[in-house]
Coordinates of C-alpha atoms in Angstrom, one line a residue:
X1 CA -303.0 11.5 -52.3
X2 CA -303.9 13.6 -55.4
X3 CA -301.6 13.2 -58.2
X4 CA -299.9 16.6 -59.7
X5 CA -300.4 17.0 -63.4
X6 CA -298.6 19.4 -65.7
X7 CA -300.1 22.8 -66.4
X8 CA -302.2 22.7 -69.6
X9 CA -300.9 24.4 -72.7
X10 CA -303.3 27.3 -73.6
X11 CA -303.9 29.0 -76.9
X12 CA -304.6 33.0 -77.2
X13 CA -308.3 32.4 -76.4
X14 CA -307.6 30.4 -73.2
X15 CA -308.8 27.0 -74.5
X16 CA -306.7 24.3 -73.6
X17 CA -304.8 22.1 -76.1
X18 CA -304.2 19.0 -73.9
X19 CA -304.6 16.9 -77.1
X20 CA -301.3 18.1 -78.6
X21 CA -299.4 17.4 -75.3
X22 CA -300.6 14.0 -75.3
X23 CA -300.1 13.2 -79.0
X24 CA -296.4 14.4 -78.7
X25 CA -296.1 12.2 -75.6
X26 CA -297.4 9.3 -77.8
X27 CA -294.9 10.2 -80.5
X28 CA -292.1 10.0 -77.7
X29 CA -293.5 6.3 -76.7
X30 CA -293.5 5.3 -80.4
X31 CA -289.9 6.6 -80.9
X32 CA -288.7 4.6 -77.9
X33 CA -290.7 1.5 -78.9
X34 CA -289.0 1.6 -82.5
X35 CA -285.6 2.5 -81.0
X36 CA -285.9 -0.8 -79.1
X37 CA -287.0 -2.6 -82.2
X38 CA -284.5 -1.3 -84.6
X39 CA -281.4 -1.3 -82.2
X40 CA -280.7 -4.9 -83.0
X41 CA -280.7 -4.3 -86.8
X42 CA -278.0 -1.6 -86.3
X43 CA -276.1 -3.5 -83.7
X44 CA -276.1 -6.8 -85.5
X45 CA -273.6 -6.3 -88.3
X46 CA -271.0 -5.5 -85.4
X47 CA -272.1 -8.5 -83.3
X48 CA -270.1 -11.0 -85.6
X49 CA -267.5 -11.9 -83.0
X50 CA -270.0 -13.2 -80.7
X51 CA -272.6 -14.8 -82.9
X52 CA -271.4 -15.6 -86.3
X53 CA -274.9 -15.5 -87.8
X54 CA -275.5 -16.2 -91.5
X55 CA -278.0 -13.8 -93.3
X56 CA -280.6 -16.5 -93.1
X57 CA -280.2 -16.9 -89.4
X58 CA -280.1 -12.8 -89.1
X59 CA -283.5 -13.0 -91.1
X60 CA -284.9 -15.6 -88.5
X61 CA -283.9 -13.5 -85.6
X62 CA -285.6 -10.4 -87.2
X63 CA -288.6 -12.6 -87.9
X64 CA -289.0 -14.0 -84.4
X65 CA -290.1 -10.6 -83.1
X66 CA -292.9 -10.5 -85.6
X67 CA -294.1 -13.9 -85.0
X68 CA -295.1 -13.0 -81.5
X69 CA -296.0 -9.2 -82.5
X70 CA -298.4 -10.2 -85.2
X71 CA -300.0 -13.2 -83.3
X72 CA -300.8 -10.8 -80.5
X73 CA -302.3 -7.9 -82.5
X74 CA -305.8 -9.0 -82.7
X75 CA -305.8 -9.6 -78.9
X76 CA -303.9 -6.4 -78.5
X77 CA -306.5 -4.3 -80.3
X78 CA -309.3 -5.7 -78.3
X79 CA -307.3 -5.2 -75.1
X80 CA -306.9 -1.5 -76.0
X81 CA -310.5 -1.0 -76.5
X82 CA -311.3 -2.9 -73.2
X83 CA -308.7 -1.2 -70.8
X84 CA -308.3 2.2 -72.7
X85 CA -304.9 3.8 -73.8
X86 CA -303.6 4.7 -70.3
X87 CA -303.3 1.2 -69.0
X88 CA -302.4 -0.4 -72.3
X89 CA -299.7 2.0 -73.1
X90 CA -298.1 1.7 -69.7
X91 CA -298.0 -2.1 -69.4
X92 CA -296.8 -2.6 -72.9
X93 CA -293.9 0.0 -72.3
X94 CA -292.8 -1.8 -69.0
X95 CA -292.9 -5.1 -70.8
X96 CA -290.9 -4.2 -73.9
X97 CA -288.4 -2.2 -72.0
X98 CA -287.5 -5.2 -69.7
X99 CA -287.1 -7.5 -72.7
X100 CA -285.1 -5.0 -74.4
X101 CA -282.7 -4.7 -71.5
X102 CA -282.4 -8.5 -71.3
X103 CA -281.2 -8.8 -74.9
X104 CA -277.9 -7.6 -73.6
X105 CA -277.5 -10.8 -71.8
X106 CA -278.0 -12.9 -75.2
X107 CA -275.5 -15.8 -75.4
X108 CA -276.2 -17.1 -78.9
X109 CA -278.6 -17.5 -81.8
X110 CA -281.5 -19.3 -79.7
X111 CA -281.5 -17.0 -76.7
X112 CA -281.5 -13.9 -79.2
X113 CA -284.3 -15.4 -81.0
X114 CA -286.2 -16.0 -77.7
X115 CA -285.7 -12.5 -76.5
X116 CA -286.8 -11.1 -79.7
X117 CA -289.9 -13.3 -79.5
X118 CA -290.8 -11.8 -76.1
X119 CA -289.9 -8.3 -76.9
X120 CA -292.6 -8.7 -79.9
X121 CA -295.4 -9.6 -77.4
X122 CA -294.7 -6.5 -75.4
X123 CA -294.7 -4.0 -78.3
X124 CA -298.0 -5.3 -79.9
X125 CA -300.5 -2.9 -78.3
X126 CA -298.5 0.4 -79.0
X127 CA -299.8 1.3 -82.6
X128 CA -303.4 0.5 -81.8
X129 CA -303.3 2.5 -78.7
X130 CA -301.7 5.4 -80.5
X131 CA -304.6 5.1 -83.1
X132 CA -307.2 5.0 -80.2
X133 CA -305.6 8.2 -78.8
X134 CA -306.2 10.0 -81.9
X135 CA -309.6 8.8 -82.2
X136 CA -310.4 10.0 -78.6
X137 CA -308.8 13.2 -78.6
X138 CA -308.8 14.6 -82.1
X139 CA -311.7 15.8 -84.4
X140 CA -311.7 14.5 -88.1
X141 CA -310.1 17.7 -89.4
X142 CA -307.0 17.3 -87.2
X143 CA -306.7 13.4 -87.6
X144 CA -304.1 13.0 -90.4
X145 CA -301.7 15.4 -88.9
X146 CA -302.1 13.8 -85.3
X147 CA -301.6 10.5 -86.9
X148 CA -298.5 11.6 -88.7
X149 CA -297.2 12.9 -85.3
X150 CA -297.4 9.6 -83.6
X151 CA -296.5 7.4 -86.6
X152 CA -293.5 9.3 -87.4
X153 CA -292.2 8.2 -84.0
X154 CA -291.4 4.9 -85.9
X155 CA -289.1 6.8 -88.1
X156 CA -287.7 8.8 -85.5
X157 CA -286.8 5.8 -83.4
X158 CA -285.2 4.1 -86.5
X159 CA -283.1 7.3 -87.3
X160 CA -282.1 7.8 -83.8
X161 CA -281.1 4.3 -83.4
X162 CA -278.3 4.7 -86.1
X163 CA -276.2 7.5 -84.1
X164 CA -277.4 6.3 -80.7
X165 CA -276.6 2.6 -81.1
X166 CA -273.4 3.2 -83.0
X167 CA -272.2 5.6 -80.7
X168 CA -272.8 3.3 -77.5
X169 CA -271.0 0.6 -79.4
X170 CA -267.9 2.8 -80.0
X171 CA -268.0 4.1 -76.5
X172 CA -268.9 1.0 -74.4
X173 CA -270.1 -2.3 -76.1
X174 CA -273.1 -3.5 -78.0
X175 CA -274.4 -5.2 -74.7
X176 CA -274.6 -1.7 -73.2
X177 CA -276.9 -0.4 -75.9
X178 CA -280.0 -2.6 -74.9
X179 CA -279.6 -1.8 -71.0
X180 CA -279.6 2.0 -71.7
X181 CA -282.5 2.1 -74.0
X182 CA -284.5 -0.3 -71.8
X183 CA -284.2 2.0 -69.0
X184 CA -285.4 5.0 -71.1
X185 CA -288.5 3.1 -71.8
X186 CA -289.4 2.5 -68.3
X187 CA -288.9 6.2 -67.6
X188 CA -291.4 7.1 -70.4
X189 CA -294.0 4.4 -69.1
X190 CA -294.1 6.3 -65.8
X191 CA -294.5 9.7 -67.3
X192 CA -297.4 8.4 -69.5
X193 CA -299.4 6.8 -66.6
X194 CA -299.1 10.1 -64.7
X195 CA -300.2 12.4 -67.4
X196 CA -302.8 10.6 -69.6
X197 CA -306.6 10.5 -69.2
X198 CA -309.5 10.5 -71.7
X199 CA -311.0 14.0 -72.6
X200 CA -313.8 14.2 -69.7
X201 CA -311.5 12.6 -67.1
X202 CA -308.5 14.8 -67.8
X203 CA -308.2 17.4 -65.0
X204 CA -306.4 19.9 -67.4
X205 CA -308.7 19.8 -70.3
X206 CA -311.3 22.7 -70.7
X207 CA -314.8 22.3 -71.4
X208 CA -314.3 24.2 -74.7
X209 CA -311.6 21.7 -75.7
X210 CA -313.7 18.6 -75.0
X211 CA -316.7 20.3 -76.9
X212 CA -314.3 21.0 -79.9
X213 CA -313.1 17.5 -79.8
X214 CA -316.3 15.6 -79.6
X215 CA -318.2 18.0 -81.8
X216 CA -315.6 17.8 -84.5
X217 CA -316.0 13.9 -84.9
X218 CA -313.8 12.3 -82.2
X219 CA -314.9 8.8 -81.3
X220 CA -315.8 8.6 -77.6
X221 CA -318.4 6.6 -75.6
X222 CA -320.5 9.6 -75.4
X223 CA -320.8 10.1 -79.1
X224 CA -321.3 6.3 -80.0
X225 CA -324.5 5.4 -81.7
X226 CA -326.2 2.6 -79.8
X227 CA -326.7 0.4 -82.9
X228 CA -323.2 0.6 -84.1
X229 CA -321.7 -0.1 -80.7
X230 CA -323.5 -3.4 -80.7
X231 CA -321.7 -4.6 -83.8
X232 CA -319.6 -7.8 -82.6
X233 CA -315.8 -7.9 -83.1
X234 CA -315.9 -11.1 -85.3
X235 CA -318.2 -9.3 -87.8
X236 CA -315.6 -6.9 -88.8
X237 CA -314.0 -9.4 -91.0
X238 CA -317.3 -9.5 -93.1
X239 CA -316.7 -6.1 -94.5
X240 CA -314.8 -5.3 -97.9
X241 CA -313.3 -2.2 -96.3
X242 CA -311.7 -4.1 -93.5
X243 CA -310.3 -6.7 -95.7
X244 CA -308.8 -4.2 -97.9
X245 CA -307.3 -2.3 -95.0
X246 CA -305.7 -5.7 -94.2
X247 CA -304.2 -6.5 -97.5
X248 CA -303.1 -2.9 -98.3
X249 CA -301.2 -2.4 -95.1
X250 CA -299.4 -5.8 -95.6
X251 CA -298.3 -4.5 -99.0
X252 CA -297.0 -1.2 -97.3
X253 CA -295.2 -3.1 -94.6
X254 CA -293.5 -5.4 -97.1
X255 CA -291.3 -2.3 -98.1
X256 CA -291.2 -0.7 -94.7
X257 CA -289.7 -3.5 -92.9
X258 CA -286.6 -3.5 -95.2
X259 CA -285.8 -0.2 -93.7
X260 CA -286.3 -1.6 -90.2
X261 CA -284.4 -4.8 -90.7
X262 CA -282.0 -5.2 -93.6
X263 CA -281.4 -1.3 -94.4
X264 CA -278.1 -0.8 -92.3
X265 CA -276.7 -4.1 -93.5
X266 CA -277.5 -3.2 -97.2
X267 CA -275.5 0.0 -96.6
X268 CA -272.5 -1.7 -95.2
X269 CA -272.3 -4.7 -97.2
X270 CA -273.7 -3.6 -100.6
X271 CA -272.5 0.2 -100.5
X272 CA -269.4 -0.2 -98.4
X273 CA -270.4 2.1 -95.5
X274 CA -268.2 2.4 -92.5
X275 CA -269.5 2.6 -88.9
X276 CA -269.1 6.4 -89.0
X277 CA -270.8 6.9 -92.6
X278 CA -273.7 4.5 -91.4
X279 CA -274.4 6.6 -88.4
X280 CA -274.3 9.8 -90.4
X281 CA -275.6 9.2 -94.0
X282 CA -277.9 6.2 -93.0
X283 CA -280.1 8.8 -91.1
X284 CA -281.0 10.7 -93.9
X285 CA -284.0 8.6 -95.5
X286 CA -285.6 8.4 -91.9
X287 CA -285.2 12.1 -91.3
X288 CA -286.7 12.7 -94.9
X289 CA -289.6 10.3 -94.0
X290 CA -290.6 12.2 -90.8
X291 CA -290.7 15.5 -92.4
X292 CA -292.7 13.9 -95.5
X293 CA -295.2 12.2 -93.0
X294 CA -295.8 15.7 -91.2
X295 CA -296.3 17.5 -94.6
X296 CA -298.6 14.7 -95.8
X297 CA -300.7 14.8 -92.4
X298 CA -301.0 18.7 -92.5
X299 CA -302.0 18.9 -96.3
X300 CA -304.5 15.9 -96.0
X301 CA -306.3 17.9 -92.9
X302 CA -306.2 21.1 -94.8
X303 CA -308.1 19.5 -97.6
X304 CA -310.7 18.0 -95.5
X305 CA -311.3 21.5 -93.7
X306 CA -311.7 23.0 -97.2
X307 CA -314.4 20.5 -98.1
X308 CA -312.8 17.6 -99.7
X309 CA -314.3 14.3 -98.8
X310 CA -312.4 11.8 -96.5
X311 CA -312.6 9.2 -99.2
X312 CA -310.9 11.1 -101.8
X313 CA -308.2 12.8 -99.3
X314 CA -307.3 9.2 -97.7
X315 CA -307.2 7.4 -101.2
X316 CA -305.0 10.2 -102.7
X317 CA -302.5 10.2 -99.8
X318 CA -302.3 6.3 -99.5
X319 CA -302.2 5.4 -103.3
X320 CA -299.8 8.3 -104.1
X321 CA -297.5 7.2 -101.2
X322 CA -297.4 3.5 -102.3
X323 CA -296.6 4.6 -106.0
X324 CA -293.8 6.7 -104.8
X325 CA -292.5 4.0 -102.4
X326 CA -292.1 1.6 -105.3
X327 CA -288.9 3.4 -106.5
X328 CA -286.9 1.5 -104.1
X329 CA -286.6 -1.1 -106.9
X330 CA -284.2 1.2 -108.6
X331 CA -282.0 1.9 -105.6
X332 CA -280.1 -1.4 -106.1
X333 CA -279.2 -0.9 -109.7
X334 CA -278.0 2.7 -109.7
X335 CA -274.2 3.0 -109.7
X336 CA -273.5 5.6 -107.0
X337 CA -274.2 5.3 -103.3
X338 CA -275.7 8.9 -103.2
X339 CA -278.2 7.9 -106.1
X340 CA -279.3 5.0 -104.1
X341 CA -279.6 7.0 -100.8
X342 CA -281.7 9.6 -102.8
X343 CA -284.0 6.8 -104.1
X344 CA -284.3 5.2 -100.7
X345 CA -285.2 8.6 -99.0
X346 CA -288.0 9.2 -101.6
X347 CA -289.3 5.6 -101.2
X348 CA -289.3 6.0 -97.3
X349 CA -290.8 9.3 -97.2
X350 CA -293.5 8.3 -99.9
X351 CA -294.4 5.2 -97.6
X352 CA -294.6 7.4 -94.6
X353 CA -297.1 9.8 -96.2
X354 CA -299.2 6.6 -97.2
X355 CA -299.1 5.4 -93.5
X356 CA -300.6 8.5 -92.2
X357 CA -303.7 7.8 -94.2
X358 CA -303.6 4.1 -93.4
X359 CA -303.4 4.8 -89.7
X360 CA -306.3 7.2 -90.0
X361 CA -308.6 4.6 -91.3
X362 CA -309.4 2.9 -88.0
X363 CA -310.8 6.2 -86.6
X364 CA -312.5 6.8 -90.0
X365 CA -314.4 3.6 -90.5
X366 CA -314.9 2.3 -87.0
X367 CA -318.6 1.9 -86.4
X368 CA -318.0 3.1 -82.9
X369 CA -315.2 4.0 -80.2
X370 CA -315.2 0.5 -79.0
X371 CA -314.0 -0.9 -82.4
X372 CA -311.0 1.7 -83.0
X373 CA -308.4 -0.3 -81.3
X374 CA -309.7 -3.4 -82.6
X375 CA -309.6 -2.3 -86.2
X376 CA -306.0 -0.9 -85.6
X377 CA -305.3 -4.5 -84.3
X378 CA -306.9 -6.2 -87.4
X379 CA -305.2 -4.2 -89.9
X380 CA -301.8 -4.3 -88.2
X381 CA -302.2 -8.2 -87.8
X382 CA -302.4 -8.6 -91.5
X383 CA -299.7 -6.1 -92.2
X384 CA -297.1 -7.9 -89.9
X385 CA -297.2 -10.8 -91.6
X386 CA -294.8 -8.8 -93.9
X387 CA -292.6 -8.6 -90.8
X388 CA -292.5 -12.3 -90.6
X389 CA -292.0 -12.8 -94.2
X390 CA -289.9 -9.9 -95.5
X391 CA -286.7 -10.5 -93.4
X392 CA -286.5 -14.2 -94.4
X393 CA -287.2 -13.6 -98.0
X394 CA -284.9 -10.8 -98.3
X395 CA -282.1 -12.9 -96.3
X396 CA -282.8 -15.8 -98.3
X397 CA -282.4 -13.9 -101.7
X398 CA -279.3 -12.1 -100.6
X399 CA -277.7 -15.5 -99.8
X400 CA -278.9 -17.1 -103.1
X401 CA -277.9 -14.1 -105.4
X402 CA -275.3 -12.4 -103.4
X403 CA -276.9 -8.9 -103.7
X404 CA -279.9 -6.9 -102.9
X405 CA -281.1 -6.4 -106.5
X406 CA -283.8 -9.1 -106.6
X407 CA -285.2 -8.5 -103.1
X408 CA -285.5 -4.8 -103.7
X409 CA -287.3 -5.5 -107.0
X410 CA -289.9 -7.9 -105.4
X411 CA -290.9 -5.4 -102.7
X412 CA -291.2 -2.6 -105.0
X413 CA -293.7 -4.5 -107.1
X414 CA -295.6 -5.2 -103.9
X415 CA -295.9 -1.6 -103.2
X416 CA -297.6 -1.2 -106.6
X417 CA -300.0 -4.0 -105.8
X418 CA -301.1 -2.3 -102.6
X419 CA -301.6 1.1 -104.5
X420 CA -304.0 -0.8 -106.9
X421 CA -305.9 -2.4 -103.8
X422 CA -306.5 0.9 -102.1
X423 CA -307.5 2.7 -105.4
X424 CA -309.9 -0.1 -106.9
X425 CA -310.7 -2.6 -104.3
X426 CA -311.4 -0.4 -101.1
X427 CA -314.9 1.5 -101.2
X428 CA -316.1 4.6 -99.6
X429 CA -314.1 5.6 -96.3
X430 CA -317.1 6.1 -93.7
X431 CA -318.1 4.6 -90.4
X432 CA -319.2 0.9 -91.0
X433 CA -322.8 0.3 -90.8
X434 CA -324.5 -2.7 -89.2
X435 CA -324.8 -5.6 -91.8
X436 CA -328.5 -6.0 -92.8
X437 CA -329.4 -2.4 -92.2
X438 CA -330.3 -0.2 -95.1
X439 CA -327.1 1.8 -95.6
X440 CA -324.8 -1.3 -95.1
X441 CA -323.9 -1.5 -98.9
X442 CA -322.0 1.9 -98.8
X443 CA -319.7 0.7 -96.1
X444 CA -318.1 -1.9 -98.4
X445 CA -319.8 -4.9 -96.8

């Protein structure tokens, strides 16, 4: 039986624009992905009657997700390249939705920790899949904005978690939160499976769109150089560019994961936010981050279209974003809550701009289309050590000092270290060459 597909969106010239429908669908998937991930951080302050967790135990529960998520990154990136975005995103979404729903059945610290661990396994292929989608469907001149769209799903998921989760808690119970958003994830997975195909296999894509995408630098099997495609996966770790990508992304995530984990608790315990204020004002930094990311992606693509080098554009976006993100260190010491919220918004927005550049790198430097998902998994593997370390360190420092001043100072400094890494240590941003060939030195090997 032939599957029906949505009618393609057409521009004035009649050329299809399937790629934009696909990237917005990926955005929805990442939004649900992060809604599932962030729901516990929003619900946890209001689960005290059932669990009575210390700040250190909360940090361990948050970290359990990242133990699994990070351990699976290298395999997940390879798997995305092996089976393609259609299958990898579908299976991942079904998995993470099931274990999100089961979180509503948790009965204590250990069951909560186990379910978060299993959730981390299911969510691990999502970012590498999205990076692969951009590399497959978008020319270089549109890559940053397309990346900003799917990457903003992480911010949107965290933002909507605040009103959605607090609303469901007030209306029903915290256990109902996880069942509802788990069901939403299953629905999205079915839509993705029905609609997504690679460019030459998509029944709605016109020949003009395929030519535009592939001619503009999209990374597909049809455009791969034979020599580059032979570079073994394990050899990626021999390139300075790849090592710099890994370390720099770790620094970015050291700050990002404060917003994903302890941010709601900070507003409640340190700034005295009520449930209503948390649901309303707590969404401001995330909303600002979404708009900042889109603006940063548009400006980066415009600069490349006007002739700026990919290296200059990516480094400007990433370094500037990390420097801006470091202002989080001042949020803990300002006297008024609105001042802290302003600084946190600037920090989150700047980090999101940096993230659009960082997640463009796998497509920029991959030696072939067969390496895009793998490079996404490699840099995400390193970055999510921050997801393991940051919640534990922040929780322990809060327990030891009684405030968030020291933790925010530490992660602000780490953001500056990351900026230095991308500015000084990372070389030119271009496709990696086979080590031993003449141009290899320009690839940062």
